[in-house]
Amino acid sequence: MSDLQVALTNTAGVTSILSFWIFVASNAFKNWKPKILGSAFFVLLIGFIALTCAIVARGIEAQRFPLSNLYESLLWFAWAIMGAYLWLAATLNHAGVWHLGWLASLTAASFFLYGSWLPQSQHDIQPLVPALVSYWRQIHVPPLIVSYAMFFLSGLSGLVQLWWAGRRVSVFGLIATIVLACTAIALGTFSQVAVYYLQALFVGGSILGVIFSWLSLKKVKTQAINASREELYDDISYRCISVGFPLLTIGIITGGLWANHAWGSYWSWDPKESMALVTWLSYAAYIHLRIHREIASDKLAVVSCIGLLLTLLTYLGFNTLGFGGLHSYGQLK
Amino acid sequence: MSKKLSFGIWSSVKMSVILIALTAATILVGAWCPQEGQVGKEKVFETLGKDNGQLVINLGLADTFHSPWFLFLIAMLSLSMLAASFERVFPRLMTLKNKMPLLGLNEIAKLPFNKKIEIDSSSDSSTESGGTAISAIDDVEAKLKKKGFNIIREGNKFTGEQGLIGRLAPSVTHVGLLSLLVGVTITSWTGFNGFQPVKLGECLSFEDSKHSNLWMGSLPKWQARVVETRRENHPTGEPKQWYTTLNIEDKFGKVIKTGELSVNNPLTYDGVDIYQSSWGIDSIALKFNGQKQQIPVNPMGKRFAAFLPLDQDSVMIFSVMDQKSDLRIFAKRGDWEAPKILTEIKPGNEATLGGVKLTYEGIVPRTGLQYKRDPGIFVVYTAFGFIMLGVMLAFIPHRHVWVCEEVDGKRKYLAIGGRSPKAKIAFERMVLKILEPYELQEAKLQAQRETEKVFDSPKDDHKREEICQTSK
Ligand code: HEM
């Protein structure tokens, strides 16, 4: 890695942490809040630009499309999270969007940290295995990573929505579930804990956590309800899915086209492929639930968090928790 | 009048969600559990242990995607989708052309989102745009038109629609999904596929190909002979690309076509696609004192190696990387820490080892070829196109507005209402932005009226003073 690339990537990492703290600090200064929030947006924008340059620099240095291993995909993910938040904040131009802002910054920062802790071999630019030498790679992978980022934001937005719907217990339940899932993934990446425990932690924790949160939707703190914010985040959550779902569709289908072109079968029930299909179906269920508002919006918010967990499982879980499969760019060894 | 189809619960959105969720859960299990058909029984036992492995196989979990349960789900999903399409989705296409009714003040007030604003009835001019005054309703109409709304107007009422094309989404997506199933069925009933490692000089045969139980297809009469195959490396020694040249021969051995393939660049003949999927070295060709011998090798890290025991305690190791690399010969004895290199021979060269003249003629490569005939692929690709298009259309927000300008009592009002089931907030914000000037005007109008009222009633001196003070 060249120094320039390291500097740019570090700038992006630092700004994401900085903007997180600025978002948090804005609470302490009621009078200055709009200005402080504006500066958090600005800081995040700088990080986004730096990261864009870092990715381009990496591509130039490697002389190939810079999306071929886990580390690079994490950079793309953080890029998409930052970009999508900036897009939402700019188009909705709404003071209330910042509740998502600190979550987005936190997510981007966590992904930077995760990426920086990966072994050096991931940071180094390495030659591609024959299967990845294809222009299809740049058609197939970016939509997937960006769709994962959109689903993440959608789930986070669902959390904020539940918060303003007064469903605090559910929110805490879901946060605990997501933290547990992330812990399983971190352990799977960096420790030697047997994968079966981690699988049980991820899957068991997710199932119990989601059931708990679903049942606690009945517990409402009425004085905490803010209907207009609740509606805003419901809208944002859907908006993110409305970008993510077509992208995931395109990603899965172009993956099929590539596979068919490369080794003659567009679908082989490879674990990661199947998992992406599960995620796709879960969002298909989400949009059907939404068609005629078949269920209440707080339940839809929980569904969007289920989607987040499935996305996490598809993107990072399958490789780090030892499910195997062909898609080695998510793998460390 | 057409008769309305009804499939009850089978075509409901509720059913679709239940079926989609069950399918997703089943696929999740199949993704987690090693599939016997893909990795082999040994691997299932290795991953899950002997007992659990056997249990999983007995339960059918190790062959999830061919299990009757999974096929049943897919069938139900298709039937339900078909039913929903005919009952609810396609008929909606017919209503696309229907004209929407125009609504008045009272009806607009009943819409989920609506606004009623008093406008200045004295002068019919509401905002100044470009120096000429236009009425409020004209102004709102122009602004909505600019945003892409399709407007139908009669007198002082109009209705507008945007994103109508988004309503094609369910039809396009569902047609895509159903055609996907048709395409897959065609392939499964008439196509075949398989994988075979082929040694240089030998033929790829289709005899071991896989096809479904309900097969109605046929296998090719020709064969493909490997006449050349090689590997190219990155400077670091990692493989970069594998190449194979094939001769297509008819049943008498006459060459009909020659072509090269590599990873990501298949060769197609007679509807059969042949893919490069792996590459290895089968054996090395040597001559010991002029006597030819082929020694099989096995992959060892980046290289391929053969072990030749010499006596109880010592072995000779032959190691090569690809067709161009040198043959390295090592010796290893039990009491040595590492093998010692004896010599390196370039392909085609010779060396003398312990009185034996050793000629390294080269490697005998083995190319891993994947092949298939897929008659349904055209339908499948078309379906892919429909699905991608459909899901993109699904997220074009569909918006309706109704606007009218009416007199109610003595005052004149502009009413606007509408719905946008998918992107509510953005829609409401857009409408409010359009109405901003009128809301200001309304506020002014009300303030003015308030003042007039006060000045008109001289008895209320106290209030008059108050107003005078605040206005200072
Ligand atoms: C059990 C099978 C299914 C049934 C019964 C079903 C039924 C329906 C119905 C009734 C609609 C609403 C049409 C309307 O209100 O205009 C719809 C919309 C839709 N369906 Fe399905 N569907 C099924 C499976 C699927 C699957 C597997 C997908 C995959 C993505 C899918 C994608 C869509 C899309 C994209 C829409 C449009 C949604 C929108 O406009 O917001 N459907 N479906």
PDB file of N, CA and C and ligand atoms in Angstrom, chain A residues 238 245 280-281 284 287-288 291-292, chain B residues 10-13 15-16 19-20 76-77 80-81 84 88-89 92 166-167 169-170 173-174 177 390-391 394-395 422, ligand 1:
ATOM      1  N   TYR A 238     -37.678   2.545   4.374  1.00  0.00           N
ATOM      2  CA  TYR A 238     -38.192   2.022   3.110  1.00  0.00           C
ATOM      3  C   TYR A 238     -37.371   2.526   1.924  1.00  0.00           C
ATOM      4  N   PHE A 245     -32.841  -3.128  -2.570  1.00  0.00           N
ATOM      5  CA  PHE A 245     -33.444  -4.340  -3.147  1.00  0.00           C
ATOM      6  C   PHE A 245     -33.134  -4.506  -4.638  1.00  0.00           C
ATOM      7  N   TRP A 280     -32.615 -11.832  -0.023  1.00  0.00           N
ATOM      8  CA  TRP A 280     -33.465 -11.284  -1.074  1.00  0.00           C
ATOM      9  C   TRP A 280     -34.933 -11.601  -0.777  1.00  0.00           C
ATOM     10  N   LEU A 281     -35.193 -12.871  -0.427  1.00  0.00           N
ATOM     11  CA  LEU A 281     -36.573 -13.267  -0.143  1.00  0.00           C
ATOM     12  C   LEU A 281     -37.105 -12.519   1.084  1.00  0.00           C
ATOM     13  N   ALA A 284     -38.213  -9.353  -0.118  1.00  0.00           N
ATOM     14  CA  ALA A 284     -39.433  -9.522  -0.924  1.00  0.00           C
ATOM     15  C   ALA A 284     -40.626  -9.619   0.024  1.00  0.00           C
ATOM     16  N   ILE A 287     -41.481  -6.133   1.267  1.00  0.00           N
ATOM     17  CA  ILE A 287     -42.273  -5.254   0.386  1.00  0.00           C
ATOM     18  C   ILE A 287     -43.703  -5.756   0.235  1.00  0.00           C
ATOM     19  N   HIS A 288     -43.905  -7.067   0.300  1.00  0.00           N
ATOM     20  CA  HIS A 288     -45.288  -7.540   0.246  1.00  0.00           C
ATOM     21  C   HIS A 288     -46.058  -7.113   1.489  1.00  0.00           C
ATOM     22  N   ILE A 291     -47.137  -3.561   0.952  1.00  0.00           N
ATOM     23  CA  ILE A 291     -47.990  -3.173  -0.170  1.00  0.00           C
ATOM     24  C   ILE A 291     -49.258  -2.477   0.290  1.00  0.00           C
ATOM     25  N   HIS A 292     -50.027  -3.156   1.080  1.00  0.00           N
ATOM     26  CA  HIS A 292     -51.267  -2.514   1.538  1.00  0.00           C
ATOM     27  C   HIS A 292     -51.183  -2.259   3.020  1.00  0.00           C
TER      28      HIS A 292
ATOM     29  N   TRP B  10     -55.394 -18.248  -1.180  1.00  0.00           N
ATOM     30  CA  TRP B  10     -54.234 -18.685  -1.957  1.00  0.00           C
ATOM     31  C   TRP B  10     -53.553 -17.567  -2.711  1.00  0.00           C
ATOM     32  N   SER B  11     -54.327 -16.552  -3.046  1.00  0.00           N
ATOM     33  CA  SER B  11     -53.721 -15.496  -3.837  1.00  0.00           C
ATOM     34  C   SER B  11     -53.452 -14.266  -2.982  1.00  0.00           C
ATOM     35  N   SER B  12     -53.602 -14.413  -1.660  1.00  0.00           N
ATOM     36  CA  SER B  12     -53.495 -13.211  -0.835  1.00  0.00           C
ATOM     37  C   SER B  12     -52.041 -12.845  -0.593  1.00  0.00           C
ATOM     38  N   VAL B  13     -51.853 -11.600  -0.224  1.00  0.00           N
ATOM     39  CA  VAL B  13     -50.514 -11.135   0.105  1.00  0.00           C
ATOM     40  C   VAL B  13     -50.017 -11.861   1.359  1.00  0.00           C
ATOM     41  N   MET B  15     -50.598 -14.944   2.168  1.00  0.00           N
ATOM     42  CA  MET B  15     -50.068 -16.235   1.738  1.00  0.00           C
ATOM     43  C   MET B  15     -48.686 -16.064   1.134  1.00  0.00           C
ATOM     44  N   SER B  16     -48.527 -14.997   0.340  1.00  0.00           N
ATOM     45  CA  SER B  16     -47.224 -14.807  -0.299  1.00  0.00           C
ATOM     46  C   SER B  16     -46.148 -14.634   0.766  1.00  0.00           C
ATOM     47  N   LEU B  19     -45.405 -18.037   2.424  1.00  0.00           N
ATOM     48  CA  LEU B  19     -44.632 -18.927   1.545  1.00  0.00           C
ATOM     49  C   LEU B  19     -43.209 -18.431   1.348  1.00  0.00           C
ATOM     50  N   ILE B  20     -43.066 -17.127   1.168  1.00  0.00           N
ATOM     51  CA  ILE B  20     -41.724 -16.582   0.964  1.00  0.00           C
ATOM     52  C   ILE B  20     -40.882 -16.836   2.216  1.00  0.00           C
ATOM     53  N   MET B  76     -45.900 -24.453  -4.539  1.00  0.00           N
ATOM     54  CA  MET B  76     -46.922 -23.618  -3.912  1.00  0.00           C
ATOM     55  C   MET B  76     -46.694 -22.142  -4.223  1.00  0.00           C
ATOM     56  N   LEU B  77     -45.429 -21.765  -4.163  1.00  0.00           N
ATOM     57  CA  LEU B  77     -45.070 -20.376  -4.437  1.00  0.00           C
ATOM     58  C   LEU B  77     -45.498 -20.010  -5.857  1.00  0.00           C
ATOM     59  N   SER B  80     -49.373 -19.941  -6.125  1.00  0.00           N
ATOM     60  CA  SER B  80     -49.930 -18.782  -5.436  1.00  0.00           C
ATOM     61  C   SER B  80     -49.643 -17.497  -6.215  1.00  0.00           C
ATOM     62  N   MET B  81     -48.444 -17.441  -6.778  1.00  0.00           N
ATOM     63  CA  MET B  81     -48.083 -16.263  -7.558  1.00  0.00           C
ATOM     64  C   MET B  81     -48.932 -16.168  -8.818  1.00  0.00           C
ATOM     65  N   ALA B  84     -52.395 -15.106  -7.753  1.00  0.00           N
ATOM     66  CA  ALA B  84     -52.430 -13.685  -7.405  1.00  0.00           C
ATOM     67  C   ALA B  84     -52.328 -12.838  -8.661  1.00  0.00           C
ATOM     68  N   ARG B  88     -55.318 -10.514  -9.004  1.00  0.00           N
ATOM     69  CA  ARG B  88     -55.155  -9.166  -8.476  1.00  0.00           C
ATOM     70  C   ARG B  88     -54.174  -8.309  -9.237  1.00  0.00           C
ATOM     71  N   VAL B  89     -53.151  -8.937  -9.807  1.00  0.00           N
ATOM     72  CA  VAL B  89     -52.095  -8.109 -10.383  1.00  0.00           C
ATOM     73  C   VAL B  89     -52.403  -7.688 -11.812  1.00  0.00           C
ATOM     74  N   ARG B  92     -55.215  -5.195 -12.567  1.00  0.00           N
ATOM     75  CA  ARG B  92     -54.882  -3.803 -12.263  1.00  0.00           C
ATOM     76  C   ARG B  92     -54.321  -3.086 -13.472  1.00  0.00           C
ATOM     77  N   GLY B 166     -44.661   2.772 -12.363  1.00  0.00           N
ATOM     78  CA  GLY B 166     -44.317   1.931 -11.225  1.00  0.00           C
ATOM     79  C   GLY B 166     -45.372   0.861 -10.970  1.00  0.00           C
ATOM     80  N   ARG B 167     -46.576   1.090 -11.462  1.00  0.00           N
ATOM     81  CA  ARG B 167     -47.627   0.108 -11.203  1.00  0.00           C
ATOM     82  C   ARG B 167     -47.488  -1.125 -12.077  1.00  0.00           C
ATOM     83  N   ALA B 169     -44.851  -2.758 -11.972  1.00  0.00           N
ATOM     84  CA  ALA B 169     -43.841  -3.553 -11.268  1.00  0.00           C
ATOM     85  C   ALA B 169     -44.272  -4.967 -10.899  1.00  0.00           C
ATOM     86  N   PRO B 170     -45.400  -5.113 -10.178  1.00  0.00           N
ATOM     87  CA  PRO B 170     -45.740  -6.485  -9.770  1.00  0.00           C
ATOM     88  C   PRO B 170     -45.932  -7.405 -10.976  1.00  0.00           C
ATOM     89  N   THR B 173     -42.441  -8.220 -12.470  1.00  0.00           N
ATOM     90  CA  THR B 173     -41.652  -9.098 -11.594  1.00  0.00           C
ATOM     91  C   THR B 173     -42.221 -10.506 -11.562  1.00  0.00           C
ATOM     92  N   HIS B 174     -43.527 -10.602 -11.381  1.00  0.00           N
ATOM     93  CA  HIS B 174     -44.117 -11.935 -11.263  1.00  0.00           C
ATOM     94  C   HIS B 174     -44.024 -12.714 -12.571  1.00  0.00           C
ATOM     95  N   LEU B 177     -40.554 -14.029 -12.606  1.00  0.00           N
ATOM     96  CA  LEU B 177     -40.332 -15.166 -11.706  1.00  0.00           C
ATOM     97  C   LEU B 177     -40.954 -16.439 -12.268  1.00  0.00           C
ATOM     98  N   GLY B 390     -38.535  -5.335 -13.152  1.00  0.00           N
ATOM     99  CA  GLY B 390     -39.689  -5.277 -12.244  1.00  0.00           C
ATOM    100  C   GLY B 390     -39.331  -4.698 -10.890  1.00  0.00           C
ATOM    101  N   VAL B 391     -38.236  -5.186 -10.302  1.00  0.00           N
ATOM    102  CA  VAL B 391     -37.911  -4.669  -8.968  1.00  0.00           C
ATOM    103  C   VAL B 391     -37.460  -3.214  -9.037  1.00  0.00           C
ATOM    104  N   ALA B 394     -40.614  -1.269  -9.148  1.00  0.00           N
ATOM    105  CA  ALA B 394     -41.392  -1.325  -7.906  1.00  0.00           C
ATOM    106  C   ALA B 394     -41.079  -0.147  -7.003  1.00  0.00           C
ATOM    107  N   PHE B 395     -39.947   0.461  -7.216  1.00  0.00           N
ATOM    108  CA  PHE B 395     -39.590   1.507  -6.274  1.00  0.00           C
ATOM    109  C   PHE B 395     -39.724   2.901  -6.849  1.00  0.00           C
ATOM    110  N   LYS B 422     -45.795   4.819  -0.952  1.00  0.00           N
ATOM    111  CA  LYS B 422     -44.428   4.330  -0.757  1.00  0.00           C
ATOM    112  C   LYS B 422     -43.489   5.355  -0.159  1.00  0.00           C
TER     113      LYS B 422
HETATM  114  C1  HEM C   1     -46.409 -16.544  -3.213  1.00  0.00           C
HETATM  115  C2  HEM C   1     -46.108 -15.839  -4.185  1.00  0.00           C
HETATM  116  C3  HEM C   1     -46.508 -14.399  -4.393  1.00  0.00           C
HETATM  117  C4  HEM C   1     -47.738 -13.805  -4.330  1.00  0.00           C
HETATM  118  C5  HEM C   1     -49.068 -14.443  -3.990  1.00  0.00           C
HETATM  119  C6  HEM C   1     -47.542 -12.419  -4.619  1.00  0.00           C
HETATM  120  C7  HEM C   1     -48.548 -11.462  -4.648  1.00  0.00           C
HETATM  121  C8  HEM C   1     -48.374 -10.136  -4.889  1.00  0.00           C
HETATM  122  C9  HEM C   1     -49.400  -9.155  -4.903  1.00  0.00           C
HETATM  123  C10 HEM C   1     -50.887  -9.412  -4.667  1.00  0.00           C
HETATM  124  C11 HEM C   1     -48.833  -7.955  -5.178  1.00  0.00           C
HETATM  125  C12 HEM C   1     -49.528  -6.611  -5.204  1.00  0.00           C
HETATM  126  C13 HEM C   1     -49.944  -6.158  -6.525  1.00  0.00           C
HETATM  127  C14 HEM C   1     -50.622  -4.850  -6.415  1.00  0.00           C
HETATM  128  O1  HEM C   1     -51.130  -4.515  -5.344  1.00  0.00           O
HETATM  129  O2  HEM C   1     -50.654  -4.159  -7.419  1.00  0.00           O
HETATM  130  C15 HEM C   1     -47.425  -8.188  -5.354  1.00  0.00           C
HETATM  131  C16 HEM C   1     -46.495  -7.219  -5.653  1.00  0.00           C
HETATM  132  C17 HEM C   1     -45.147  -7.477  -5.866  1.00  0.00           C
HETATM  133  N1  HEM C   1     -44.501  -8.678  -5.779  1.00  0.00           N
HETATM  134 FE1  HEM C   1     -45.354 -10.434  -5.323  1.00  0.00          FE
HETATM  135  N2  HEM C   1     -46.211 -12.195  -4.857  1.00  0.00           N
HETATM  136  C18 HEM C   1     -45.545 -13.388  -4.716  1.00  0.00           C
HETATM  137  C19 HEM C   1     -44.182 -13.627  -4.834  1.00  0.00           C
HETATM  138  C20 HEM C   1     -43.258 -12.668  -5.132  1.00  0.00           C
HETATM  139  C21 HEM C   1     -41.831 -12.878  -5.113  1.00  0.00           C
HETATM  140  C22 HEM C   1     -41.104 -14.182  -4.780  1.00  0.00           C
HETATM  141  C23 HEM C   1     -41.263 -11.710  -5.456  1.00  0.00           C
HETATM  142  C24 HEM C   1     -39.787 -11.489  -5.574  1.00  0.00           C
HETATM  143  C25 HEM C   1     -39.219 -10.382  -5.489  1.00  0.00           C
HETATM  144  C26 HEM C   1     -42.334 -10.744  -5.692  1.00  0.00           C
HETATM  145  C27 HEM C   1     -42.170  -9.427  -6.066  1.00  0.00           C
HETATM  146  C28 HEM C   1     -43.169  -8.487  -6.054  1.00  0.00           C
HETATM  147  C29 HEM C   1     -42.947  -7.098  -6.339  1.00  0.00           C
HETATM  148  C30 HEM C   1     -41.596  -6.440  -6.692  1.00  0.00           C
HETATM  149  C31 HEM C   1     -44.178  -6.460  -6.225  1.00  0.00           C
HETATM  150  C32 HEM C   1     -44.461  -4.991  -6.415  1.00  0.00           C
HETATM  151  C33 HEM C   1     -44.470  -4.338  -5.087  1.00  0.00           C
HETATM  152  C34 HEM C   1     -44.755  -2.892  -5.181  1.00  0.00           C
HETATM  153  O3  HEM C   1     -45.272  -2.417  -6.193  1.00  0.00           O
HETATM  154  O4  HEM C   1     -44.455  -2.261  -4.196  1.00  0.00           O
HETATM  155  N3  HEM C   1     -43.540 -11.381  -5.478  1.00  0.00           N
HETATM  156  N4  HEM C   1     -47.166  -9.541  -5.162  1.00  0.00           N
END
